[in-house]
C-alpha atoms as one frame of an Amber mdcrd trajectory, in Angstrom:
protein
   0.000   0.000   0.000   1.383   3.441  -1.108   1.497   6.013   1.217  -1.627
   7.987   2.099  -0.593  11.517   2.088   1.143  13.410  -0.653   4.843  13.821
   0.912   7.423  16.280  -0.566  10.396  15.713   0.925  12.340  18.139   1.964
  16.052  19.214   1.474  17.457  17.885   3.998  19.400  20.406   6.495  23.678
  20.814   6.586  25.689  21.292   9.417  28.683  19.309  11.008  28.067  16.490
   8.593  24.657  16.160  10.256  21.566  16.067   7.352  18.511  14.468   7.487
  15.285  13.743   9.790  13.100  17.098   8.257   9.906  16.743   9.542   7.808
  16.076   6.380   5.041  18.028   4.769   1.669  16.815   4.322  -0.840  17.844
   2.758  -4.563  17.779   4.734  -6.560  15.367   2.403  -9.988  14.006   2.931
  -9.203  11.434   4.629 -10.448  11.105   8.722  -8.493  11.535  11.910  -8.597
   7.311  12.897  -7.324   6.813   8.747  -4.592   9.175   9.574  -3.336   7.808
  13.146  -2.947   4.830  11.703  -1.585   5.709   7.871  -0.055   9.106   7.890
   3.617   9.900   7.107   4.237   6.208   6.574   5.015   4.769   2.971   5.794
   0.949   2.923   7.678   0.476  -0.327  10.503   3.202   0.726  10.799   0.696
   3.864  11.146  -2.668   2.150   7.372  -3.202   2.053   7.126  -3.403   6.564
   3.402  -3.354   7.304   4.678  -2.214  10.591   7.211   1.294  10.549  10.637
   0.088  11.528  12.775   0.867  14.171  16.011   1.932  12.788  18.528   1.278
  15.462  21.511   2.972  14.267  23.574   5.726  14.833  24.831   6.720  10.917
  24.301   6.368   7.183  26.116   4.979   4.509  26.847   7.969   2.135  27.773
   6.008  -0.652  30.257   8.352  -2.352  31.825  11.079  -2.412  30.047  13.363
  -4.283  26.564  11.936  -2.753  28.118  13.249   0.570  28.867  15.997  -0.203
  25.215  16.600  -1.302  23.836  15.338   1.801  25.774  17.383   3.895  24.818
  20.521   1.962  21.370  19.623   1.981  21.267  18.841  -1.602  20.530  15.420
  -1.544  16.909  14.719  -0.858  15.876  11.977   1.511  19.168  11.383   2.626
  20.428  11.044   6.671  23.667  11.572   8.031  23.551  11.674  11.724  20.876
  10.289  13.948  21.517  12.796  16.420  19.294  14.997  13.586  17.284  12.436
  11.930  16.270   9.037  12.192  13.402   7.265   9.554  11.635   5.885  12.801
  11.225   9.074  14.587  10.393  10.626  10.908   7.311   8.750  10.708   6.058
  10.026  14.289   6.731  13.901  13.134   4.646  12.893   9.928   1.830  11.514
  11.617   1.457  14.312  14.086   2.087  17.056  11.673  -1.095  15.650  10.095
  -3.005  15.058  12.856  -2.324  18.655  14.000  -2.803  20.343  10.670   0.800
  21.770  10.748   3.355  22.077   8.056   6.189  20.021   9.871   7.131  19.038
  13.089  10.044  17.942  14.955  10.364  15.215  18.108  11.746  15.223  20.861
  13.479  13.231  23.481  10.584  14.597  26.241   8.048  17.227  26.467  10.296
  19.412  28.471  12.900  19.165  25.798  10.110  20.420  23.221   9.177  23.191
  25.790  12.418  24.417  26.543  13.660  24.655  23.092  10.642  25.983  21.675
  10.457  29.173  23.958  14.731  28.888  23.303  14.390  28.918  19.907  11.837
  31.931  19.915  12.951  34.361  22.062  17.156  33.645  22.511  19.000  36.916
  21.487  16.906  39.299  24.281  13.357  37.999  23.886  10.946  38.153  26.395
   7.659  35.699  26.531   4.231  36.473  27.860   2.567  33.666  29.990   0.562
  32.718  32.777   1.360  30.888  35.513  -1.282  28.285  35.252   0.751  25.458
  34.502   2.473  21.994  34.768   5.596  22.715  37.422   8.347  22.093  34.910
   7.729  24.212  32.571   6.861  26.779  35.453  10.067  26.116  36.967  12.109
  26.216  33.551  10.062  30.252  32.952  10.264  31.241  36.190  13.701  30.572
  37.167  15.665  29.303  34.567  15.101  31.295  31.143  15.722  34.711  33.347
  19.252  33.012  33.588  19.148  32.429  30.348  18.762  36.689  29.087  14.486
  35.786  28.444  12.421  38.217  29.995   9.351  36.961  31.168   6.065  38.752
  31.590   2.919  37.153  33.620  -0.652  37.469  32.708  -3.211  36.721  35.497
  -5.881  36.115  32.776  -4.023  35.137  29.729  -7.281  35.773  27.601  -8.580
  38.699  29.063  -7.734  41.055  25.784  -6.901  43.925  27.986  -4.182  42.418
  30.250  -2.463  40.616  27.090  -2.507  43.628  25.274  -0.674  45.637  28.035
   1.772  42.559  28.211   3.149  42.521  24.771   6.001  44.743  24.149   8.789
  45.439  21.566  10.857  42.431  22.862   7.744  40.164  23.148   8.640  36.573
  20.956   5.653  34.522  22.234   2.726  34.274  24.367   2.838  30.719  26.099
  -0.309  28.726  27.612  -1.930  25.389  27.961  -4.776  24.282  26.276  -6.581
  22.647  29.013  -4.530  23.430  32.205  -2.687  20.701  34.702  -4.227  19.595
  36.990  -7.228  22.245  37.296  -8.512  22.034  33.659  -9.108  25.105  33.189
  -9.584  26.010  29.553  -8.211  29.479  27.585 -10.076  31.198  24.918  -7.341
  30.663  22.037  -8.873  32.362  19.422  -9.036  35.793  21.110  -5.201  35.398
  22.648  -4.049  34.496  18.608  -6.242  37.240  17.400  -4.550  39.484  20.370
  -0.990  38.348  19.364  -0.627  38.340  15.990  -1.959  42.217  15.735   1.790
  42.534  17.215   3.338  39.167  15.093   3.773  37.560  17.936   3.641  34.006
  17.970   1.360  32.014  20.151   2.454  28.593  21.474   0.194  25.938  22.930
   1.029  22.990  25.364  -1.688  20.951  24.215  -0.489  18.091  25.857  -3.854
  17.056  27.731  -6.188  17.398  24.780  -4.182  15.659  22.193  -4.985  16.839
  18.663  -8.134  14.478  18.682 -10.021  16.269  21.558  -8.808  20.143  20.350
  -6.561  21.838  17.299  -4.818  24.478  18.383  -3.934  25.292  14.674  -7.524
  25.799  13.904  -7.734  27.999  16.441  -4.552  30.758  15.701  -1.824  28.600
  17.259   1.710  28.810  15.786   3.616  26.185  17.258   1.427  23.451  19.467
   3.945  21.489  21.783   3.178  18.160  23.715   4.456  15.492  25.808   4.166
  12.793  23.928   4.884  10.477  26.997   1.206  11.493  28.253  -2.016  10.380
  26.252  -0.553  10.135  22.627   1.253   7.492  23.541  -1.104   6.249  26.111
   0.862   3.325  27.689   3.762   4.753  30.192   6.150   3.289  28.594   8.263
   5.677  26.865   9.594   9.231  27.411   8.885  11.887  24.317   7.984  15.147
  22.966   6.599  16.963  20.209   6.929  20.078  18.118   4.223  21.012  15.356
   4.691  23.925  13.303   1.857  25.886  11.574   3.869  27.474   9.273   2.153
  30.941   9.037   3.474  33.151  11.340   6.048  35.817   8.991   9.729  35.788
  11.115  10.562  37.830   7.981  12.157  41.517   8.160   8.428  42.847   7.415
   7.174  41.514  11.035   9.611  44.309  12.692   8.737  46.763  16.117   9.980
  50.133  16.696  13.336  50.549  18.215  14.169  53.903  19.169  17.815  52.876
  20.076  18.124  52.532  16.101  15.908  55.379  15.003  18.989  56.531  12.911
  18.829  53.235  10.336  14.658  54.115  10.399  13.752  53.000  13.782  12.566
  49.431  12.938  13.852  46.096  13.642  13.034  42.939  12.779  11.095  41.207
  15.587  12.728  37.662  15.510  16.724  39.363  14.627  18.120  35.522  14.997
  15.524  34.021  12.030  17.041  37.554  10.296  21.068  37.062  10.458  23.163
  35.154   8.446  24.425  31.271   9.467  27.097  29.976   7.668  26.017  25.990
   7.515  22.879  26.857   5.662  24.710  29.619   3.219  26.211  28.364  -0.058
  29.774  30.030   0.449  31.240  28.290  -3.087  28.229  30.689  -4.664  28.372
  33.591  -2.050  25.232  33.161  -1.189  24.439  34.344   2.377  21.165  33.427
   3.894  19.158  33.559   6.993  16.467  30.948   8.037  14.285  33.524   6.623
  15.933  33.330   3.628  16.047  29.888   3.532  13.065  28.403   4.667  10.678
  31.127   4.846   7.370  30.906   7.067   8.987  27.503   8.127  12.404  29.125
   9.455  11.301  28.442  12.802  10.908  24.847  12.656  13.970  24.450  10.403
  16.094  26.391  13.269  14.449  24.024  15.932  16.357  21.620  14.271  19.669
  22.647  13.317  20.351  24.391  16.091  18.547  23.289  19.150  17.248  19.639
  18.890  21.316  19.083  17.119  23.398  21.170  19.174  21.328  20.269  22.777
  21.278  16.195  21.603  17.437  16.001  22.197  16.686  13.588  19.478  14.269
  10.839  20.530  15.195   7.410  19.884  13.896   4.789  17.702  12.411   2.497
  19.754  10.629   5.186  22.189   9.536   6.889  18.664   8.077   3.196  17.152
   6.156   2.867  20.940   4.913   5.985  20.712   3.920   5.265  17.262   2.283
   1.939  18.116   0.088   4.257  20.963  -0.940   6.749  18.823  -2.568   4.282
  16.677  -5.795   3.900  19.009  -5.584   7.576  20.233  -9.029   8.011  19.164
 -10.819   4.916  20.487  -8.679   4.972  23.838  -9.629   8.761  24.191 -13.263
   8.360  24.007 -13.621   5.751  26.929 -11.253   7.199  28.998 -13.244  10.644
  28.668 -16.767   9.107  29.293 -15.222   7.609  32.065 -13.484  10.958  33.706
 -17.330  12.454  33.380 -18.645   9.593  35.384 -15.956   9.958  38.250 -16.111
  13.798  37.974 -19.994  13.596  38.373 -19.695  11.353  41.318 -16.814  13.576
  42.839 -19.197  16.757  42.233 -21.894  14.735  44.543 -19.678  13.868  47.321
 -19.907  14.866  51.199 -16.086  15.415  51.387 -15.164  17.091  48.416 -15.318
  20.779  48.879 -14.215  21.413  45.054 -13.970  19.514  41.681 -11.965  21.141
  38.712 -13.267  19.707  35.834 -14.617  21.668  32.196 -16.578  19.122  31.718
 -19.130  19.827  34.343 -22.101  21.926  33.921 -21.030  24.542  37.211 -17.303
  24.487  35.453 -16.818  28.443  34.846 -14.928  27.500  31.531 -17.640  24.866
  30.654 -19.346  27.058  27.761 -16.155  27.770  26.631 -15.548  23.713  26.345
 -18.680  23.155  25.082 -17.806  25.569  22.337 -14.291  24.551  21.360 -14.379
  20.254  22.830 -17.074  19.123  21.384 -15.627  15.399  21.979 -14.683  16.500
  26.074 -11.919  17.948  27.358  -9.505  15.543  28.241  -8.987  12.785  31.215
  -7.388  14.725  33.884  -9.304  15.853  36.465  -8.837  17.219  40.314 -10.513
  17.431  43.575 -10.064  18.987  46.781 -11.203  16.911  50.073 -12.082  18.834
  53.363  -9.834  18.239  56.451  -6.117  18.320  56.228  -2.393  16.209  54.544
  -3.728  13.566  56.602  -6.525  12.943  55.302  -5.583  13.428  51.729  -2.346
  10.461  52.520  -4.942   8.033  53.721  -6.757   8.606  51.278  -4.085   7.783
  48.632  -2.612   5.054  50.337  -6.036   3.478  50.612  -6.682   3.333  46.705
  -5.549  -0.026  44.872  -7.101   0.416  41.159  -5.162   3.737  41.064  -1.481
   3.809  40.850   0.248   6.686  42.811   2.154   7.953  39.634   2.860  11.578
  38.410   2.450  10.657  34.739  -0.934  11.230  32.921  -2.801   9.934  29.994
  -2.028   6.317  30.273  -4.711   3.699  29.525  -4.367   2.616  33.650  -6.259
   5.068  35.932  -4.048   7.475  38.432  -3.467   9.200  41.188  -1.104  11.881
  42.669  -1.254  14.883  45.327   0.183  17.983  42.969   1.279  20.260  45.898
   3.522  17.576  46.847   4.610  16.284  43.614   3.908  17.731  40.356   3.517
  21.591  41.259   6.189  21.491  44.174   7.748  23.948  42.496   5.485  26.558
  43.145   5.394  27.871  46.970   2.320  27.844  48.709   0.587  30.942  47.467
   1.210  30.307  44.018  -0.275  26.813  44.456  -3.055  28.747  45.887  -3.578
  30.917  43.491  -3.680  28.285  40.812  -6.288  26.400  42.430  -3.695  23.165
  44.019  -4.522  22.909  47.316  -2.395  21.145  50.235  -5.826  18.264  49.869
  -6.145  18.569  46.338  -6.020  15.660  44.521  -5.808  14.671  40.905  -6.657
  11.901  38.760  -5.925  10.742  35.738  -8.609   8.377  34.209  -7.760   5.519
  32.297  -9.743   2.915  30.308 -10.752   0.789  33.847 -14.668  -0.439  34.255
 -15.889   2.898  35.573 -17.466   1.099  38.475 -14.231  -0.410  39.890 -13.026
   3.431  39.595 -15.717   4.569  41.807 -15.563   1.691  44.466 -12.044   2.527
  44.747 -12.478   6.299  45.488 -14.969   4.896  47.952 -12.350   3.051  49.271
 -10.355   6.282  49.830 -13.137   8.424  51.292 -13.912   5.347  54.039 -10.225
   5.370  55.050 -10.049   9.173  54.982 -13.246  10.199  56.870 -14.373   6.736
  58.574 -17.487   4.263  57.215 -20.382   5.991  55.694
């Protein structure tokens, strides 16, 4: 079977003998989300006819020649890999798949989420940047803006409300690269109104990037909805099993990092007071400039709207060693294939336990979109039609102790801080996940000292339910 998508490949990138591993370009197509998880990116014949994508477990490629080098290292030679430290067929397939599923015009993958994070916002707003965000997030990447990337010369500028139009507008400034947010928060759900922060943004060309981690593209795209870049942690529901560690980059490919997105600089007024807004998509790099020719070119001039995801590439996922490999990308691979069907149980579950939760004596708050009294629930009616994802969290009344008994008394949950695997569980974020935020930021994001979140998997809802029961009985005595 040929491959479903129409794939150009592209030229593959140069750089310390390193070519290779460009995410691919697809076009959108009629066919459905399930045809794609399962088809997309993936051609059998260029692969010796494997039904199943294989996992190439090696470290280099044999050039053949001299002169075919020589093309492949200048990113003449189409197809070809040097270096799986930048490209590797098995992760190639992955970047496909979820540039398709995402809408996007590439994408690149990534050893973790974190790594996809980090070098995303790295990538964006290195040479002086700053980045708008709020503080509603997972604790890495609240930890990695709030106290590493000020280490790093990136300015960072905090939003209470990151779609309330007046308080992003007075945010954005002259150094402004991006405006970062979740999709659907962790661990409160709590949902942002994309379209008005993209519409907000790209008045300024700004770019707007999306952790849309919990969603996965098959509950919400961020593309459709003014995205840029959309980044995830693969590890969590795309691949749906726990069982390897990975992360994601998708590109839209319509944001201009051109000289003609520029902001006024009055330090420069002299040369016309404008500047381009992204200078390091702008200036010239020698390993993608044809010196023989004396041709000098930028990303920009390179790549055009898809300089950013070609400099994710060459310069950050090469030069930082965060390529993913093989045999974490075929897993992942081999979980994305039932995204869909594991998705839709696992939500219908998370309403039933957030419904029961809602009900309960003990539990003076549930944070779930999903439910009716949810503040952002029209807002997730509007924009997750299929839910909102399988992460949900609670608060019990009383104190620690009662929220450790009633972890410890659970059995069909696993204390774990992953999320989005097909088993069902359970983790206290104050203590684990968000301990990187002191108490009054934990406060103010809604994590609690007795909060509690879950992370529903594909169980018999009922077992889920006794085993909360379970907890509550511990925690609080028989009913």
């Amino acid at each position: 079977m040929g491959n479903i998508n129409e794939i150009t490949d592209n030229p593959a990138l140069a750089g310390d003998g390193v070519a290779g591993g460009e995410g691919r370009e697809e076009s959108e197509g009629d066919e459905g989300f399930a045809t794609r998880q399962l088809h997309a990116g993936y051609d059998a014949p260029r692969h010796l006819d494997s039904s199943s994508v294989p996992i190439y477990a090696t470290a280099g490629y044999d050039l053949h020649n001299a002169a075919r080098g020589s093309r492949a290292a200048n990113g003449l030679e189409p197809g070809a890999h040097l270096y799986s430290r930048v490209g590797n067929p098995t992760p190639e397939v992955l970047e496909s798949r979820l540039a398709s599923l995402d809408g996007g015009v590439a994408a690149v993958a990534f050893s973790s989420g974190m790594a996809a994070i980090s070098s995303t916002i790295l990538n964006l707003a290195d040479h002086g940047g700053r980045i708008v965000s709020t503080r509603d997030l997972y604790g890495g990447t609240f930890d990695f803006i709030n106290n590493l990337l000020p280490a790093l010369g990136v300015g960072v500028d905090y939003v209470d409300t990151v779609d309330d139009e007046q308080q992003l507008e007075a945010a954005i400034g002259p150094d402004t690269r991006l405006v970062f947010l979740e999709s659907v928060s962790n661990p409160t759900t709590r949902i942002t109104d994309l379209d008005l922060v993209a519409r907000v943004a790209h008045r300024h060309g700004v770019a707007v990037v999306v952790d849309n981690t919990l969603p996965t593209p098959y509950l919400f795209k961020p593309i459709e909805h003014g995205a840029d870049i959309v980044v995830y942690s693969t590890t969590k529901a795309i691949n749906g099993h726990g069982n390897a560690v990975g992360g994601a980059v998708v590109d839209a490919g319509k944001l201009d990092y051109g000289p003609d997105n520029h902001v006024d600089d009055g330090e420069h007024s002299a040369q016309g007071g404008m500047k381009p807004r992204y200078p390091q998509f702008n200036s010239f790099v020698h390993n993608i400039s044809d010196e023989a020719h004396r041709q000098h070119r930028s990303f920009v001039d390179a790549y055009g709207r898809k300089a950013f995801i070609q400099r994710l590439r060459l310069k950050y996922l090469r030069l930082l060693g965060a390529e993913p490999g093989p045999f974490e990308s075929y897993l992942t691979l081999q979980g994305l294939e039932t995204l869909d069907v594991r998705l839709d149980r696992a939500v219908s579950n998370t309403l039933t336990v957030a419904r029961f939760l809602d009900a309960h004596p003990h539990v003076t708050r549930v944070d779930y979109a999903g439910l009716p009294d949810s503040p952002d629930h029209a807002l997730a009616e509007r924009d997750y039609p299929r839910g909102v994802g399988t992460v949900l969290a609670f608060t019990l009344e009383g104190g620690v102790e009662q929220a450790n008994a009633f972890i410890d008394a659970t059995q069909v949950f696993t204390y774990l801080t992953n999320i989005g695997d097909s088993k069902s569980l359970i983790v206290d974020p104050a203590r684990t996940t968000h301990r990187e935020f002191n108490a009054d930021q934990q406060r103010a994001i809604g994590v609690e000292p007795t909060t509690i979140r879950l992370s529903i998997g594909l169980e018999d809802s009922r077992d889920l339910i006794a085993d909360l029961e379970r907890g509550f009985r511990a925690a609080y005595g028989q009913a």
